[in-house]
Each structure stands twice: as structure tokens, then as C-alpha cells.
Short mmCIF file of the N, C-alpha and C atoms (twelve columns), coordinates in Angstrom:
data_MODEL
# 
_entry.id   MODEL 
# 
loop_
_atom_site.group_PDB 
_atom_site.id 
_atom_site.type_symbol 
_atom_site.label_atom_id 
_atom_site.label_alt_id 
_atom_site.label_comp_id 
_atom_site.label_asym_id 
_atom_site.label_seq_id 
_atom_site.Cartn_x 
_atom_site.Cartn_y 
_atom_site.Cartn_z 
_atom_site.pdbx_PDB_model_num 
ATOM 1   N N  . MET A 1  -19.546 -17.454 28.808  1 
ATOM 2   C CA . MET A 1  -20.324 -16.131 29.108  1 
ATOM 3   C C  . MET A 1  -21.905 -16.319 28.943  1 
ATOM 4   N N  . THR A 2  -22.987 -16.170 29.607  1 
ATOM 5   C CA . THR A 2  -23.636 -16.637 29.898  1 
ATOM 6   C C  . THR A 2  -24.725 -14.819 29.296  1 
ATOM 7   N N  . GLU A 3  -25.883 -14.917 28.793  1 
ATOM 8   C CA . GLU A 3  -26.697 -13.880 28.578  1 
ATOM 9   C C  . GLU A 3  -26.845 -12.561 29.629  1 
ATOM 10  N N  . ILE A 4  -26.953 -13.271 30.933  1 
ATOM 11  C CA . ILE A 4  -27.333 -12.628 31.903  1 
ATOM 12  C C  . ILE A 4  -26.084 -11.612 32.085  1 
ATOM 13  N N  . VAL A 5  -24.671 -12.233 32.208  1 
ATOM 14  C CA . VAL A 5  -23.475 -11.573 32.697  1 
ATOM 15  C C  . VAL A 5  -22.845 -10.939 31.425  1 
ATOM 16  N N  . SER A 6  -23.512 -11.125 30.107  1 
ATOM 17  C CA . SER A 6  -22.561 -10.387 29.223  1 
ATOM 18  C C  . SER A 6  -23.051 -8.955  29.092  1 
ATOM 19  N N  . PRO A 7  -22.770 -7.945  28.428  1 
ATOM 20  C CA . PRO A 7  -22.371 -6.444  28.388  1 
ATOM 21  C C  . PRO A 7  -23.763 -6.492  27.406  1 
ATOM 22  N N  . ARG A 8  -24.510 -5.599  28.002  1 
ATOM 23  C CA . ARG A 8  -25.912 -5.006  27.129  1 
ATOM 24  C C  . ARG A 8  -25.156 -4.467  25.546  1 
ATOM 25  N N  . VAL A 9  -25.483 -4.661  24.535  1 
ATOM 26  C CA . VAL A 9  -25.081 -3.957  23.386  1 
ATOM 27  C C  . VAL A 9  -26.428 -3.200  22.860  1 
ATOM 28  N N  . THR A 10 -26.080 -2.079  22.591  1 
ATOM 29  C CA . THR A 10 -27.188 -1.194  22.123  1 
ATOM 30  C C  . THR A 10 -26.748 -0.712  20.624  1 
ATOM 31  N N  . PRO A 11 -27.493 -0.174  19.883  1 
ATOM 32  C CA . PRO A 11 -27.551 0.397   18.746  1 
ATOM 33  C C  . PRO A 11 -26.628 1.668   18.563  1 
ATOM 34  N N  . PRO A 12 -25.993 2.286   17.485  1 
ATOM 35  C CA . PRO A 12 -25.552 3.648   17.956  1 
ATOM 36  C C  . PRO A 12 -27.052 4.699   17.802  1 
ATOM 37  N N  . ARG A 13 -26.864 5.565   18.101  1 
ATOM 38  C CA . ARG A 13 -28.022 6.620   17.948  1 
ATOM 39  C C  . ARG A 13 -27.952 6.886   16.151  1 
ATOM 40  N N  . ILE A 14 -26.992 7.404   15.777  1 
ATOM 41  C CA . ILE A 14 -26.936 7.412   14.574  1 
ATOM 42  C C  . ILE A 14 -26.053 6.399   13.215  1 
ATOM 43  N N  . VAL A 15 -26.850 6.220   12.337  1 
ATOM 44  C CA . VAL A 15 -26.219 5.214   11.579  1 
ATOM 45  C C  . VAL A 15 -26.313 6.220   9.941   1 
ATOM 46  N N  . VAL A 16 -25.246 6.147   9.403   1 
ATOM 47  C CA . VAL A 16 -24.706 6.924   8.320   1 
ATOM 48  C C  . VAL A 16 -24.826 6.026   7.042   1 
ATOM 49  N N  . ARG A 17 -25.482 5.452   6.281   1 
ATOM 50  C CA . ARG A 17 -25.349 4.405   5.395   1 
ATOM 51  C C  . ARG A 17 -24.501 4.823   4.200   1 
ATOM 52  N N  . GLY A 18 -24.294 3.472   3.351   1 
ATOM 53  C CA . GLY A 18 -22.941 3.688   2.053   1 
ATOM 54  C C  . GLY A 18 -23.227 4.723   1.551   1 
ATOM 55  N N  . VAL A 19 -22.486 5.300   0.605   1 
ATOM 56  C CA . VAL A 19 -22.639 6.349   -0.696  1 
ATOM 57  C C  . VAL A 19 -23.252 5.932   -1.528  1 
ATOM 58  N N  . GLN A 20 -24.493 6.730   -1.952  1 
ATOM 59  C CA . GLN A 20 -25.475 6.654   -3.418  1 
ATOM 60  C C  . GLN A 20 -24.828 7.340   -4.342  1 
ATOM 61  N N  . PRO A 21 -25.108 6.649   -5.470  1 
ATOM 62  C CA . PRO A 21 -24.629 7.667   -6.641  1 
ATOM 63  C C  . PRO A 21 -25.458 8.525   -6.918  1 
ATOM 64  N N  . GLY A 22 -25.011 9.713   -7.412  1 
ATOM 65  C CA . GLY A 22 -25.752 11.042  -7.279  1 
ATOM 66  C C  . GLY A 22 -24.759 12.073  -8.195  1 
ATOM 67  N N  . ASP A 23 -25.557 13.265  -8.269  1 
ATOM 68  C CA . ASP A 23 -24.708 14.418  -8.685  1 
ATOM 69  C C  . ASP A 23 -24.930 15.703  -8.028  1 
ATOM 70  N N  . PRO A 24 -24.365 15.748  -6.781  1 
ATOM 71  C CA . PRO A 24 -22.937 14.925  -5.975  1 
ATOM 72  C C  . PRO A 24 -23.696 13.985  -5.269  1 
ATOM 73  N N  . PRO A 25 -22.846 12.709  -5.073  1 
ATOM 74  C CA . PRO A 25 -22.966 11.725  -3.970  1 
ATOM 75  C C  . PRO A 25 -23.641 12.099  -2.779  1 
ATOM 76  N N  . PHE A 26 -24.347 11.156  -2.474  1 
ATOM 77  C CA . PHE A 26 -24.933 11.308  -1.077  1 
ATOM 78  C C  . PHE A 26 -24.935 10.281  -0.262  1 
ATOM 79  N N  . ARG A 27 -25.220 10.623  1.265   1 
ATOM 80  C CA . ARG A 27 -25.579 9.232   2.212   1 
ATOM 81  C C  . ARG A 27 -26.309 9.404   3.057   1 
ATOM 82  N N  . ILE A 28 -27.368 8.316   3.175   1 
ATOM 83  C CA . ILE A 28 -28.558 8.715   3.818   1 
ATOM 84  C C  . ILE A 28 -28.239 8.245   5.433   1 
ATOM 85  N N  . VAL A 29 -29.090 8.994   6.290   1 
ATOM 86  C CA . VAL A 29 -28.628 9.193   7.605   1 
ATOM 87  C C  . VAL A 29 -29.730 9.107   8.427   1 
ATOM 88  N N  . LYS A 30 -29.981 7.800   9.439   1 
ATOM 89  C CA . LYS A 30 -30.812 7.546   10.355  1 
ATOM 90  C C  . LYS A 30 -30.453 7.836   11.968  1 
ATOM 91  N N  . MET A 31 -31.269 8.178   12.815  1 
ATOM 92  C CA . MET A 31 -31.131 8.477   14.073  1 
ATOM 93  C C  . MET A 31 -32.116 7.621   14.596  1 
ATOM 94  N N  . ASP A 32 -31.780 7.000   15.637  1 
ATOM 95  C CA . ASP A 32 -32.907 6.086   16.346  1 
ATOM 96  C C  . ASP A 32 -33.854 5.037   15.395  1 
ATOM 97  N N  . GLY A 33 -33.191 5.198   14.185  1 
ATOM 98  C CA . GLY A 33 -33.724 3.894   13.308  1 
ATOM 99  C C  . GLY A 33 -34.654 4.914   12.329  1 
ATOM 100 N N  . GLU A 34 -34.926 5.979   12.350  1 
ATOM 101 C CA . GLU A 34 -35.752 6.881   11.820  1 
ATOM 102 C C  . GLU A 34 -34.448 7.603   10.821  1 
ATOM 103 N N  . LEU A 35 -35.388 8.118   9.388   1 
ATOM 104 C CA . LEU A 35 -34.526 8.772   8.473   1 
ATOM 105 C C  . LEU A 35 -34.661 10.015  8.800   1 
ATOM 106 N N  . VAL A 36 -33.587 10.702  8.953   1 
ATOM 107 C CA . VAL A 36 -33.833 12.011  9.130   1 
ATOM 108 C C  . VAL A 36 -33.009 12.977  8.343   1 
ATOM 109 N N  . GLY A 37 -32.540 12.608  7.158   1 
ATOM 110 C CA . GLY A 37 -31.570 13.675  6.317   1 
ATOM 111 C C  . GLY A 37 -30.603 12.678  5.271   1 
ATOM 112 N N  . ILE A 38 -30.275 13.542  4.562   1 
ATOM 113 C CA . ILE A 38 -29.184 13.376  3.353   1 
ATOM 114 C C  . ILE A 38 -28.171 13.958  3.584   1 
ATOM 115 N N  . ALA A 39 -26.937 13.502  3.817   1 
ATOM 116 C CA . ALA A 39 -25.585 14.231  4.222   1 
ATOM 117 C C  . ALA A 39 -24.837 13.804  2.786   1 
ATOM 118 N N  . ARG A 40 -24.041 15.323  2.048   1 
ATOM 119 C CA . ARG A 40 -23.289 15.203  0.938   1 
ATOM 120 C C  . ARG A 40 -22.148 15.405  1.430   1 
ATOM 121 N N  . SER A 41 -21.626 15.537  3.076   1 
ATOM 122 C CA . SER A 41 -20.542 15.864  3.421   1 
ATOM 123 C C  . SER A 41 -20.720 15.367  5.023   1 
ATOM 124 N N  . ILE A 42 -19.218 15.216  5.308   1 
ATOM 125 C CA . ILE A 42 -19.090 15.293  6.729   1 
ATOM 126 C C  . ILE A 42 -19.894 16.273  7.790   1 
ATOM 127 N N  . VAL A 43 -19.926 17.517  7.023   1 
ATOM 128 C CA . VAL A 43 -20.686 18.729  7.575   1 
ATOM 129 C C  . VAL A 43 -22.191 18.565  7.684   1 
ATOM 130 N N  . ASP A 44 -22.582 17.778  6.825   1 
ATOM 131 C CA . ASP A 44 -24.311 17.826  7.054   1 
ATOM 132 C C  . ASP A 44 -24.400 16.610  7.676   1 
ATOM 133 N N  . VAL A 45 -23.832 15.560  8.193   1 
ATOM 134 C CA . VAL A 45 -24.146 14.804  9.419   1 
ATOM 135 C C  . VAL A 45 -23.689 15.614  10.571  1 
ATOM 136 N N  . ILE A 46 -23.009 16.557  10.638  1 
ATOM 137 C CA . ILE A 46 -22.845 17.075  12.087  1 
ATOM 138 C C  . ILE A 46 -24.249 18.353  12.214  1 
ATOM 139 N N  . GLU A 47 -24.102 18.875  10.674  1 
ATOM 140 C CA . GLU A 47 -25.427 19.863  11.371  1 
ATOM 141 C C  . GLU A 47 -26.687 19.132  11.738  1 
ATOM 142 N N  . ILE A 48 -27.131 17.601  10.727  1 
ATOM 143 C CA . ILE A 48 -28.198 16.919  11.269  1 
ATOM 144 C C  . ILE A 48 -28.175 16.528  12.628  1 
ATOM 145 N N  . ALA A 49 -27.313 15.836  13.356  1 
ATOM 146 C CA . ALA A 49 -27.041 15.819  14.892  1 
ATOM 147 C C  . ALA A 49 -27.423 16.892  15.460  1 
ATOM 148 N N  . ARG A 50 -26.722 18.334  15.278  1 
ATOM 149 C CA . ARG A 50 -27.087 19.310  16.006  1 
ATOM 150 C C  . ARG A 50 -28.406 19.787  15.964  1 
ATOM 151 N N  . GLN A 51 -29.148 19.769  14.799  1 
ATOM 152 C CA . GLN A 51 -30.442 19.925  14.673  1 
ATOM 153 C C  . GLN A 51 -31.249 19.097  15.451  1 
ATOM 154 N N  . ALA A 52 -31.096 17.883  15.601  1 
ATOM 155 C CA . ALA A 52 -31.465 16.768  16.382  1 
ATOM 156 C C  . ALA A 52 -31.388 17.008  17.916  1 
ATOM 157 N N  . GLY A 53 -30.435 17.754  18.502  1 
ATOM 158 C CA . GLY A 53 -30.420 17.983  19.639  1 
ATOM 159 C C  . GLY A 53 -29.387 17.691  20.298  1 
ATOM 160 N N  . LEU A 54 -28.302 16.856  19.420  1 
ATOM 161 C CA . LEU A 54 -26.955 16.429  20.132  1 
ATOM 162 C C  . LEU A 54 -26.095 17.420  20.146  1 
ATOM 163 N N  . GLY A 55 -25.554 17.605  20.976  1 
ATOM 164 C CA . GLY A 55 -24.285 18.760  21.423  1 
ATOM 165 C C  . GLY A 55 -23.176 18.269  20.611  1 
ATOM 166 N N  . HIS A 56 -22.088 18.003  21.581  1 
ATOM 167 C CA . HIS A 56 -20.842 17.784  21.018  1 
ATOM 168 C C  . HIS A 56 -21.004 15.780  20.298  1 
ATOM 169 N N  . LEU A 57 -20.388 15.981  19.258  1 
ATOM 170 C CA . LEU A 57 -20.557 14.655  18.621  1 
ATOM 171 C C  . LEU A 57 -19.291 14.292  17.748  1 
ATOM 172 N N  . ASP A 58 -18.939 12.759  18.605  1 
ATOM 173 C CA . ASP A 58 -17.679 12.453  18.375  1 
ATOM 174 C C  . ASP A 58 -17.868 11.509  17.221  1 
ATOM 175 N N  . LEU A 59 -17.707 11.619  16.033  1 
ATOM 176 C CA . LEU A 59 -17.907 11.084  14.850  1 
ATOM 177 C C  . LEU A 59 -17.092 9.430   14.940  1 
ATOM 178 N N  . ASP A 60 -16.009 9.649   15.333  1 
ATOM 179 C CA . ASP A 60 -14.994 8.722   15.509  1 
ATOM 180 C C  . ASP A 60 -15.425 7.327   16.692  1 
ATOM 181 N N  . ASP A 61 -16.478 7.704   17.687  1 
ATOM 182 C CA . ASP A 61 -17.063 6.500   18.645  1 
ATOM 183 C C  . ASP A 61 -17.950 5.701   18.222  1 
ATOM 184 N N  . PRO A 62 -17.678 4.735   17.861  1 
ATOM 185 C CA . PRO A 62 -18.667 3.357   17.547  1 
ATOM 186 C C  . PRO A 62 -19.961 3.526   18.029  1 
ATOM 187 N N  . ASP A 63 -20.063 3.668   19.576  1 
ATOM 188 C CA . ASP A 63 -21.222 3.754   20.350  1 
ATOM 189 C C  . ASP A 63 -22.335 5.098   19.818  1 
ATOM 190 N N  . VAL A 64 -21.722 6.044   19.111  1 
ATOM 191 C CA . VAL A 64 -22.826 7.228   18.621  1 
ATOM 192 C C  . VAL A 64 -22.838 6.922   17.305  1 
ATOM 193 N N  . VAL A 65 -22.261 6.925   16.296  1 
ATOM 194 C CA . VAL A 65 -22.180 6.986   14.783  1 
ATOM 195 C C  . VAL A 65 -21.626 5.560   14.257  1 
ATOM 196 N N  . ARG A 66 -22.507 4.739   13.638  1 
ATOM 197 C CA . ARG A 66 -22.150 3.405   12.435  1 
ATOM 198 C C  . ARG A 66 -21.944 4.072   11.114  1 
ATOM 199 N N  . TRP A 67 -20.879 4.071   10.631  1 
ATOM 200 C CA . TRP A 67 -20.590 4.371   9.374   1 
ATOM 201 C C  . TRP A 67 -20.525 2.918   8.353   1 
ATOM 202 N N  . VAL A 68 -21.806 3.002   7.525   1 
ATOM 203 C CA . VAL A 68 -21.636 1.564   6.798   1 
ATOM 204 C C  . VAL A 68 -21.180 2.015   5.278   1 
ATOM 205 N N  . GLY A 69 -20.637 1.153   4.836   1 
ATOM 206 C CA . GLY A 69 -20.097 1.070   3.503   1 
ATOM 207 C C  . GLY A 69 -18.709 2.084   3.301   1 
ATOM 208 N N  . GLY A 70 -18.091 2.618   4.362   1 
ATOM 209 C CA . GLY A 70 -16.936 3.468   4.362   1 
ATOM 210 C C  . GLY A 70 -16.952 4.241   5.735   1 
ATOM 211 N N  . ASP A 71 -15.901 4.970   6.056   1 
ATOM 212 C CA . ASP A 71 -15.854 5.661   7.162   1 
ATOM 213 C C  . ASP A 71 -16.129 7.174   6.753   1 
ATOM 214 N N  . LYS A 72 -15.853 7.995   7.445   1 
ATOM 215 C CA . LYS A 72 -16.404 9.567   7.991   1 
ATOM 216 C C  . LYS A 72 -15.445 10.112  6.393   1 
ATOM 217 N N  . PHE A 73 -14.734 9.684   5.764   1 
ATOM 218 C CA . PHE A 73 -14.106 10.485  4.894   1 
ATOM 219 C C  . PHE A 73 -14.436 9.663   3.451   1 
ATOM 220 N N  . THR A 74 -15.516 8.953   3.694   1 
ATOM 221 C CA . THR A 74 -15.939 8.410   2.258   1 
ATOM 222 C C  . THR A 74 -17.183 8.704   1.842   1 
ATOM 223 N N  . TRP A 75 -16.940 9.433   0.469   1 
ATOM 224 C CA . TRP A 75 -17.783 10.291  0.098   1 
ATOM 225 C C  . TRP A 75 -18.319 9.813   -1.389  1 
ATOM 226 N N  . THR A 76 -17.325 9.096   -1.977  1 
ATOM 227 C CA . THR A 76 -17.371 8.970   -3.424  1 
ATOM 228 C C  . THR A 76 -18.182 7.056   -3.872  1 
ATOM 229 N N  . PRO A 77 -19.078 7.208   -4.343  1 
ATOM 230 C CA . PRO A 77 -19.461 5.843   -4.524  1 
ATOM 231 C C  . PRO A 77 -18.845 4.576   -4.844  1 
ATOM 232 N N  . TRP A 78 -18.557 3.366   -4.226  1 
ATOM 233 C CA . TRP A 78 -17.538 2.411   -4.816  1 
ATOM 234 C C  . TRP A 78 -17.381 2.111   -6.273  1 
ATOM 235 N N  . LEU A 79 -18.685 2.589   -6.980  1 
ATOM 236 C CA . LEU A 79 -18.632 1.905   -8.295  1 
ATOM 237 C C  . LEU A 79 -17.693 2.776   -9.113  1 
ATOM 238 N N  . VAL A 80 -17.609 3.798   -8.476  1 
ATOM 239 C CA . VAL A 80 -16.851 5.040   -9.410  1 
ATOM 240 C C  . VAL A 80 -15.126 4.330   -9.196  1 
ATOM 241 N N  . TRP A 81 -14.918 4.126   -8.011  1 
ATOM 242 C CA . TRP A 81 -13.489 3.700   -7.814  1 
ATOM 243 C C  . TRP A 81 -12.803 2.417   -8.573  1 
ATOM 244 N N  . SER A 82 -13.863 1.365   -8.713  1 
ATOM 245 C CA . SER A 82 -13.686 0.172   -9.363  1 
ATOM 246 C C  . SER A 82 -13.491 0.355   -10.412 1 
ATOM 247 N N  . ARG A 83 -12.553 -0.596  -11.089 1 
ATOM 248 C CA . ARG A 83 -12.434 -0.929  -12.707 1 
ATOM 249 C C  . ARG A 83 -13.670 -0.695  -13.321 1 
ATOM 250 N N  . ARG A 84 -14.640 -2.083  -13.338 1 
ATOM 251 C CA . ARG A 84 -15.430 -2.197  -14.013 1 
ATOM 252 C C  . ARG A 84 -16.378 -0.766  -13.829 1 
ATOM 253 N N  . GLY A 85 -16.821 -0.290  -12.739 1 
ATOM 254 C CA . GLY A 85 -17.889 0.719   -12.547 1 
ATOM 255 C C  . GLY A 85 -17.181 2.287   -13.318 1 
ATOM 256 N N  . ARG A 86 -15.730 2.037   -13.515 1 
ATOM 257 C CA . ARG A 86 -15.127 3.544   -13.878 1 
ATOM 258 C C  . ARG A 86 -15.500 3.413   -15.565 1 
ATOM 259 N N  . ALA A 87 -15.296 1.761   -16.210 1 
ATOM 260 C CA . ALA A 87 -15.447 1.968   -17.484 1 
ATOM 261 C C  . ALA A 87 -16.888 1.806   -17.779 1 
ATOM 262 N N  . ARG A 88 -17.822 1.619   -16.892 1 
ATOM 263 C CA . ARG A 88 -19.029 1.537   -16.996 1 
ATOM 264 C C  . ARG A 88 -19.695 3.312   -17.015 1 
ATOM 265 N N  . ALA A 89 -19.283 4.128   -16.426 1 
ATOM 266 C CA . ALA A 89 -19.689 5.492   -16.054 1 
ATOM 267 C C  . ALA A 89 -19.086 6.096   -17.158 1 
ATOM 268 N N  . GLU A 90 -17.828 5.907   -17.843 1 
ATOM 269 C CA . GLU A 90 -17.289 6.589   -18.608 1 
ATOM 270 C C  . GLU A 90 -18.127 5.704   -20.061 1 
ATOM 271 N N  . ARG A 91 -18.609 4.989   -19.970 1 
ATOM 272 C CA . ARG A 91 -19.221 4.444   -21.399 1 
ATOM 273 C C  . ARG A 91 -20.518 5.276   -21.470 1 
ATOM 274 N N  . ALA A 92 -21.094 5.238   -20.273 1 
ATOM 275 C CA . ALA A 92 -22.321 5.884   -19.970 1 
ATOM 276 C C  . ALA A 92 -22.311 7.345   -20.318 1 
ATOM 277 N N  . GLU A 93 -21.124 7.905   -20.010 1 
ATOM 278 C CA . GLU A 93 -21.109 9.015   -20.103 1 
ATOM 279 C C  . GLU A 93 -20.858 9.857   -21.706 1 
ATOM 280 N N  . ARG A 94 -20.018 8.759   -22.278 1 
ATOM 281 C CA . ARG A 94 -20.023 8.592   -23.880 1 
ATOM 282 C C  . ARG A 94 -21.516 8.577   -24.470 1 
ATOM 283 N N  . GLU A 95 -22.242 7.533   -24.172 1 
ATOM 284 C CA . GLU A 95 -23.501 7.584   -24.998 1 
ATOM 285 C C  . GLU A 95 -24.490 8.386   -24.532 1 
ATOM 286 N N  . ALA A 96 -24.636 9.082   -23.479 1 
ATOM 287 C CA . ALA A 96 -25.442 10.385  -23.141 1 
ATOM 288 C C  . ALA A 96 -24.799 11.552  -23.543 1 
ATOM 289 N N  . GLY A 97 -23.455 11.688  -24.098 1 
ATOM 290 C CA . GLY A 97 -23.084 13.164  -24.437 1 
ATOM 291 C C  . GLY A 97 -23.292 13.227  -25.638 1 
# 
């Protein structure tokens, strides 16, 4: 297939970055390449899109939303779930406590 006949690939309008550790954890939301907000739940992603003027939002459509570092149901940092990360978090809590 040559470039001339290949389908045009466009990036999705919304990119939801991976979960960042915090209290509570959050995900950075970009729209059209610009940082537009921080989401702490899937509801926040919908609200950010609504405020940007997007009507109905299909969160499962990869042409509309790209989920980085997990899907729309991932809202806990991977560090917490990994064995090493869990041990590190427990140690940090003991030292802080």
C-alpha cells in the first residue's frame, strides 16, 4: 500500500494520560494537544468534554478518546497494584506515621 492510497490517520480529539499518584489519584486530560484539565473520575472526563462543546461522547471510540496507561475504568496508579509498589507505599506510610 502506498501513502497515497492509505487511509488518513488522525489523532483522537481527547487524550487521557495515565494515572498519576495523588490523594486522590488523577489523570491529565488533553484536547487537541492542549492541556484542558485534570480528571479524578470518568465523570470528570465527560464534564471536561462537555465544557469544551462536545455533545455526546463515546468513551469507547478510539477515534474520539485515547486512554493511555489503562482504560476508562483505570483510576488507581499501577505503582499501588504492583507488589514492589505496594511494599514501597506501606513502608512510606510507616515512616510518615
